Amino acid sequence: MRRVLELAGPIALVAATAAIASGISSAHQLEFETALVMVAIVVALYVFVGNSGVISFGHASFVAAGAYLAGLVTLDPETKNFTTPGLFHVLLHAQIGLVPSLALAAAVGAAYAIVVGLPLMRLSGLPAGIATFAVLGITYDVLSYWGKIGPGVQTLSGVPEASSWSIAAGVVIVIVAAYAYQRSRFGRMLRATREDPAAARASGISIYRQRLLAFALSGALAGLAGGLYVHQLGIITPELFYLDLTFVTLAMLVFGGMGSLWGAVVGALAISALNSFLGDAENTVDVGFHLTLPNGTRLVTVGAVMALVLILKPSGLTGGREFGRWRR
Amino acid sequence: MLAAVNWGQAIADAIALGALYGLVAVGIGLVFGVLRLVNFAYGELITAGAYVLAYTYGWPRPISILLCVGAVVALALAQELVAFRPLRRGGATPATMLVATFAVSFLLQAIYLLAFGSRGQIVGTLGRLNSAFTVDGVDIRWILLVTVVTGLVLLGATAAVLERTSVGLHIRAAATDFRTSRLLGVRANRVIMLSFVISGVLAAAVSVLYTVSNPLVQPTMGVPITIFALVGVVVGGMDRLWSAALGGFAVGLVYGLFSDVMSSTSSVYLPAVVYGLVIVVLLLRPAGLFGAWRSAQVERV
Amino acid sequence: MSEPEAALELEGLEVAYRGVPAVRGIDLTVGRGEIVGLVGPNGAGKSSTLHAIMGAAPSPRGDVRLYGRSLRGLSPERVARLGVALVPEGRHIYSSLTVEENLRLGYAARRSHDGLDEDVAWVHALFPVVHEFESRKAGALSGGQQQQLAIARALVAKPDVLLLDEPSLGLAPTIVERLFETLGEIRDRGVSILLVEQRAQLTIAFADRTHVIANGALKLTLGPQDAGDTARLTAAYLS
């Protein structure tokens, strides 16, 4: 029963969000869909960070890789010929459907994570954090200037958009994969290395291998999430995948509680909701009375709320527990 | 046009940048040493100082600079008292602490945006130092000399406080073994506050010096400074202050040199090159270029 | 009123780490100028007791009093400044600092610098190596010398009560003997001592009273006359 709840809780939340998204005005639809994509990204991040206890600042890179590839291969070749003629030949001429593009996004995310992880998973602690940050910096720099793999600093629009329900389906796949991993032998071994590295090593667990495996899966899910993101927004531009995304997704994870899948989902949805509400309030919102906040309040409030929750409850909103496990 | 590279000029400019990043690295490294806390919100101290300078432009310079130092030190202490200390009390994990400093950085940037707008303010406090004199065909701006001298003086002063005073001894002890130092009667909070004060003074100095060459103050101005200095701290080795300072200096120097020497088409990839070097250094020497050969020492976070 | 005035009293002291009890209600008194031993097997709760006295254990229960003054809820630095000095297990000297700097760290807990010179002279006389090697890095000292430095560092704080956590650990028997002699001299200066040790027989023979701790509770109290009574000791260890 508990196991069912652990998975059903997050999925029910995602389904509810999608149901609202598909039934409301288009302006708000966008916000609900973005919230869904954030869930996918944060859950992908959780697979590595939550289970290993090692912070990664590099995951926006894998999201970017998935988004760029999924976006470019679904764009109409004629449009690409006109807007970004400098692309690699295969990217310029390819045009495939939504589902295969998402599969490619997951594959490229995994491949990138493996390339990065092979050397970097030997590091831990702060050097690991800085090294993943360097990966983010390199990705952003290259995406901003290399015309063969994208629009450079420009924004490329016209990527086919997916419905709220297909985005939700993608998010559910990410959640199920994350759950299956954490229940698996590998997930348990990685969490053992988080709790007590020395004991884990002594019982024959290779920290390097377990971290690399989680990093690769996490990269694949992040790539898939990136594919969902690009099909939700319809545009490609490097600015989307840099410091803001990195910070916001990490904050969502810690805010919800980085020790559990439920925490990742709750954190992503809670911060998204707060962000949307305050964004509306800056343009007047009816909450029994008319509330109008000055421009810029949104960022200050979101920042303050995140800082406050971290200070008052460092283990996050959920305290790192799964859905249905309220008592110790 | 790619004239022959003027190496003398390139080196002179790069040294100035290196000195600045060296100062920032010491400010970050000092707090890291005592608290094992990487303060991502350090750059926002520098930004705050720059805003003070911008809004007091036209006032007598010494007053403007004193206000800048006062405000930055106050903000540094506020970060500790309002955010970091309650977090430590609550038993936050290092990962949570790291994200919390991110949140503080984000919050301060949002406050700057709300209070001062996104268009930016101009600082002209020491603008005259941009004038140059020529030695052997190399233009040396006065700010270069001022930056290097100030950097050395402040590093010397920091070192003197740490090496020669009893509270400096307490800081060093706390940085090595916080728990034992408290058992010996070292007042932890005083030591921590003092390191935030020193790091605040260093940040204020950077505000004054940095805005001479980069007079435009914007809410996110501090972010790249923090990132590069932090890279310097980690690359140099964070177990000692001088290795952090050297690391910061090295990153500034390399960045300054490459940006002068590389052609404009390839210089857009300069950040990628620097980050790539960082990864190589970390893989070969996780304890830093100038750190001791002990990789286990820094396994925190 | 015939009993000596109590320098340090523990009353119902309990310590738990993450819900796992390490110390389960200890009552113990160290009189002024007394040397009290505390022996027991590994993990019996000896170090936890000392850390709880210093205010360095997470939320202990019960009370700790220094000359009648409760130390409950005080921070380690406050306890140290009130006159309790700990020589921690494994010495915890600062190997990257010089011997002299390590000694100066001990001043941190002094209430005043009056009489500092005499105290330092006394400590130098007790432990000549601390004077002789003062400009060396402490990491270059031998194990026994580091132990002397750690005790010297605690003594220059001018404590009323000295807590020692397994000072004999890793030292050769002859050095341990001299160490215990020195503890006697320290006691003669009016310092009360709580000595935590693994070497039970030696401690029992040396201390005024020795408590045997096992599984977080005191099982037995022995005097020097009981030093040969291995049967009772073994029984207490195994209980």
CSV table of C-alpha atoms in Angstrom, one decimal, chain A residues 44-252:
chain,number,residue,atom,x,y,z
A,44,ALA,CA,15.9,14.4,-13.0
A,45,LEU,CA,18.2,16.4,-10.8
A,46,TYR,CA,16.9,14.5,-7.7
A,47,VAL,CA,17.9,11.2,-9.2
A,48,PHE,CA,21.5,12.2,-8.9
A,49,VAL,CA,21.7,14.9,-6.2
A,50,GLY,CA,19.1,13.4,-3.9
A,51,ASN,CA,20.4,9.8,-4.0
A,52,SER,CA,24.1,10.6,-4.0
A,53,GLY,CA,24.1,13.7,-1.7
A,54,VAL,CA,26.5,15.4,-4.2
A,55,ILE,CA,25.5,18.8,-5.6
A,56,SER,CA,25.5,19.2,-9.3
A,57,PHE,CA,25.5,22.6,-11.0
A,58,GLY,CA,25.8,21.0,-14.4
A,59,HIS,CA,22.3,19.6,-15.0
A,60,ALA,CA,21.0,22.6,-17.0
A,61,SER,CA,23.6,21.5,-19.6
A,62,PHE,CA,21.9,18.2,-20.1
A,63,VAL,CA,18.5,19.9,-20.2
A,64,ALA,CA,20.0,22.2,-22.8
A,65,ALA,CA,21.3,19.3,-24.9
A,66,GLY,CA,17.9,17.6,-24.9
A,67,ALA,CA,16.1,20.8,-25.7
A,68,TYR,CA,18.4,21.9,-28.5
A,69,LEU,CA,18.3,18.5,-30.2
A,70,ALA,CA,14.6,17.8,-29.8
A,71,GLY,CA,13.8,21.4,-31.0
A,72,LEU,CA,16.1,21.4,-34.0
A,73,VAL,CA,15.1,17.9,-35.3
A,74,THR,CA,11.4,18.8,-35.2
A,75,LEU,CA,11.7,22.2,-36.8
A,76,ASP,CA,10.6,22.6,-40.4
A,77,PRO,CA,13.8,22.3,-42.7
A,78,GLU,CA,12.7,25.3,-44.7
A,79,THR,CA,12.5,27.5,-41.7
A,80,LYS,CA,15.9,26.3,-40.6
A,81,ASN,CA,17.4,27.0,-44.0
A,82,PHE,CA,16.2,30.5,-43.6
A,83,THR,CA,17.0,31.2,-40.0
A,84,THR,CA,20.0,29.1,-39.2
A,85,PRO,CA,21.6,28.0,-42.4
A,86,GLY,CA,24.9,27.3,-40.6
A,87,LEU,CA,23.7,24.2,-38.8
A,88,PHE,CA,25.3,20.8,-39.2
A,89,HIS,CA,23.9,19.1,-42.3
A,90,VAL,CA,22.0,16.5,-40.5
A,91,LEU,CA,20.4,19.0,-38.1
A,92,LEU,CA,19.5,21.2,-40.9
A,93,HIS,CA,17.6,18.7,-42.9
A,94,ALA,CA,16.1,16.4,-40.3
A,95,GLN,CA,12.5,16.5,-39.4
A,96,ILE,CA,11.0,13.9,-37.2
A,97,GLY,CA,8.0,13.5,-34.9
A,98,LEU,CA,7.5,14.5,-31.3
A,99,VAL,CA,8.0,11.2,-29.6
A,100,PRO,CA,11.2,10.2,-31.5
A,101,SER,CA,12.6,13.7,-30.8
A,102,LEU,CA,12.0,13.1,-27.1
A,103,ALA,CA,13.8,9.7,-27.3
A,104,LEU,CA,16.7,11.5,-29.0
A,105,ALA,CA,16.7,14.2,-26.3
A,106,ALA,CA,17.0,11.5,-23.6
A,107,ALA,CA,19.8,9.8,-25.5
A,108,VAL,CA,21.8,12.9,-26.0
A,109,GLY,CA,21.3,13.9,-22.3
A,110,ALA,CA,22.6,10.5,-21.2
A,111,ALA,CA,25.5,10.6,-23.6
A,112,TYR,CA,26.5,14.1,-22.5
A,113,ALA,CA,26.2,13.0,-18.8
A,114,ILE,CA,28.4,10.0,-19.4
A,115,VAL,CA,31.1,12.0,-21.2
A,116,VAL,CA,31.1,14.5,-18.3
A,117,GLY,CA,30.7,11.9,-15.6
A,118,LEU,CA,33.5,9.5,-16.6
A,119,PRO,CA,36.1,12.0,-15.4
A,120,LEU,CA,34.1,14.1,-13.0
A,121,MET,CA,32.5,11.4,-10.8
A,122,ARG,CA,36.0,10.7,-9.4
A,123,LEU,CA,35.7,14.1,-7.6
A,124,SER,CA,33.5,14.8,-4.6
A,125,GLY,CA,32.7,17.7,-2.3
A,126,LEU,CA,33.4,21.2,-3.4
A,127,PRO,CA,35.8,20.3,-6.3
A,128,ALA,CA,32.9,18.2,-7.8
A,129,GLY,CA,30.5,21.2,-7.4
A,130,ILE,CA,32.9,23.6,-9.1
A,131,ALA,CA,33.7,21.1,-11.9
A,132,THR,CA,30.0,20.6,-12.7
A,133,PHE,CA,29.7,24.4,-12.6
A,134,ALA,CA,32.5,24.6,-15.2
A,135,VAL,CA,30.6,22.2,-17.4
A,136,LEU,CA,27.6,24.5,-17.2
A,137,GLY,CA,29.8,27.5,-18.1
A,138,ILE,CA,31.3,25.6,-21.1
A,139,THR,CA,27.9,24.5,-22.4
A,140,TYR,CA,26.5,28.0,-22.1
A,141,ASP,CA,29.5,29.6,-23.8
A,142,VAL,CA,29.5,27.1,-26.7
A,143,LEU,CA,25.7,27.2,-27.2
A,144,SER,CA,25.9,31.0,-27.3
A,145,TYR,CA,28.5,31.2,-30.1
A,146,TRP,CA,28.6,28.0,-32.1
A,147,GLY,CA,26.3,28.4,-35.1
A,148,LYS,CA,26.5,24.7,-36.2
A,149,ILE,CA,24.5,23.5,-33.2
A,150,GLY,CA,21.9,26.2,-32.7
A,151,PRO,CA,20.9,29.8,-33.2
A,152,GLY,CA,23.8,31.3,-31.2
A,153,VAL,CA,22.7,34.1,-29.0
A,154,GLN,CA,19.6,34.5,-31.1
A,155,THR,CA,16.2,33.0,-30.3
A,156,LEU,CA,14.9,30.4,-32.7
A,157,SER,CA,11.1,30.1,-32.6
A,158,GLY,CA,8.6,27.8,-34.4
A,159,VAL,CA,9.3,24.6,-32.6
A,160,PRO,CA,6.1,22.4,-32.7
A,161,GLU,CA,4.3,22.7,-29.4
A,162,ALA,CA,2.9,19.7,-27.5
A,163,SER,CA,-0.4,19.5,-25.6
A,164,SER,CA,-0.6,19.8,-21.8
A,165,TRP,CA,-1.5,16.0,-21.6
A,166,SER,CA,1.5,14.9,-23.7
A,167,ILE,CA,3.8,17.0,-21.5
A,168,ALA,CA,2.2,15.5,-18.4
A,169,ALA,CA,2.8,12.0,-19.9
A,170,GLY,CA,6.5,12.8,-20.3
A,171,VAL,CA,6.7,14.1,-16.7
A,172,VAL,CA,5.1,10.9,-15.5
A,173,ILE,CA,7.6,8.8,-17.4
A,174,VAL,CA,10.4,10.8,-15.7
A,175,ILE,CA,8.8,10.2,-12.2
A,176,VAL,CA,8.3,6.5,-12.8
A,177,ALA,CA,11.9,6.1,-14.0
A,178,ALA,CA,13.2,8.0,-10.9
A,179,TYR,CA,11.0,5.9,-8.6
A,180,ALA,CA,12.1,2.6,-10.3
A,181,TYR,CA,15.7,3.6,-9.9
A,182,GLN,CA,15.4,4.6,-6.2
A,183,ARG,CA,13.7,1.3,-5.4
A,184,SER,CA,16.3,-0.7,-7.3
A,185,ARG,CA,19.5,-2.3,-5.9
A,186,PHE,CA,21.5,0.5,-7.6
A,187,GLY,CA,19.5,3.2,-6.0
A,188,ARG,CA,19.8,1.6,-2.5
A,189,MET,CA,23.6,1.2,-3.0
A,190,LEU,CA,24.0,4.9,-3.9
A,191,ARG,CA,22.0,6.0,-0.9
A,192,ALA,CA,24.2,3.8,1.2
A,193,THR,CA,27.3,5.7,-0.1
A,194,ARG,CA,25.5,9.0,0.8
A,195,GLU,CA,24.8,7.9,4.4
A,196,ASP,CA,28.2,6.3,5.1
A,197,PRO,CA,30.8,6.3,2.4
A,198,ALA,CA,33.3,4.3,4.4
A,199,ALA,CA,30.9,1.5,5.3
A,200,ALA,CA,29.6,1.4,1.7
A,201,ARG,CA,33.1,1.0,0.4
A,202,ALA,CA,33.8,-1.6,2.9
A,203,SER,CA,30.8,-3.7,1.7
A,204,GLY,CA,32.2,-3.6,-1.8
A,205,ILE,CA,30.2,-0.8,-3.4
A,206,SER,CA,32.1,1.2,-5.9
A,207,ILE,CA,31.1,4.8,-5.2
A,208,TYR,CA,32.4,5.9,-8.6
A,209,ARG,CA,30.4,3.4,-10.6
A,210,GLN,CA,27.1,4.0,-8.6
A,211,ARG,CA,27.5,7.7,-9.0
A,212,LEU,CA,28.2,7.5,-12.7
A,213,LEU,CA,25.2,5.3,-13.2
A,214,ALA,CA,22.9,7.7,-11.4
A,215,PHE,CA,24.5,10.6,-13.3
A,216,ALA,CA,23.8,9.0,-16.6
A,217,LEU,CA,20.2,8.2,-15.8
A,218,SER,CA,19.8,11.7,-14.3
A,219,GLY,CA,21.3,13.1,-17.5
A,220,ALA,CA,18.9,11.1,-19.7
A,221,LEU,CA,15.9,12.3,-17.7
A,222,ALA,CA,17.2,15.9,-17.8
A,223,GLY,CA,17.6,15.6,-21.5
A,224,LEU,CA,14.0,14.3,-21.8
A,225,ALA,CA,12.8,17.1,-19.6
A,226,GLY,CA,14.7,19.5,-21.9
A,227,GLY,CA,12.8,18.0,-24.9
A,228,LEU,CA,9.5,18.6,-23.0
A,229,TYR,CA,10.6,22.1,-22.2
A,230,VAL,CA,11.4,23.0,-25.9
A,231,HIS,CA,8.0,21.5,-27.0
A,232,GLN,CA,6.2,23.5,-24.4
A,233,LEU,CA,7.9,26.9,-25.0
A,234,GLY,CA,8.3,26.5,-28.8
A,235,ILE,CA,11.6,28.4,-28.7
A,236,ILE,CA,15.3,27.8,-28.4
A,237,THR,CA,17.8,30.2,-26.8
A,238,PRO,CA,20.9,29.6,-24.6
A,239,GLU,CA,19.8,32.1,-21.9
A,240,LEU,CA,17.0,29.6,-20.8
A,241,PHE,CA,19.6,27.0,-19.7
A,242,TYR,CA,22.0,28.9,-17.6
A,243,LEU,CA,22.3,30.3,-14.1
A,244,ASP,CA,18.6,31.1,-13.5
A,245,LEU,CA,17.5,27.6,-14.4
A,246,THR,CA,20.3,26.0,-12.4
A,247,PHE,CA,19.6,28.1,-9.3
A,248,VAL,CA,15.8,27.8,-9.5
A,249,THR,CA,15.8,24.0,-9.9
A,250,LEU,CA,18.3,23.4,-7.2
A,251,ALA,CA,16.3,25.7,-4.9
A,252,MET,CA,13.1,23.9,-5.7
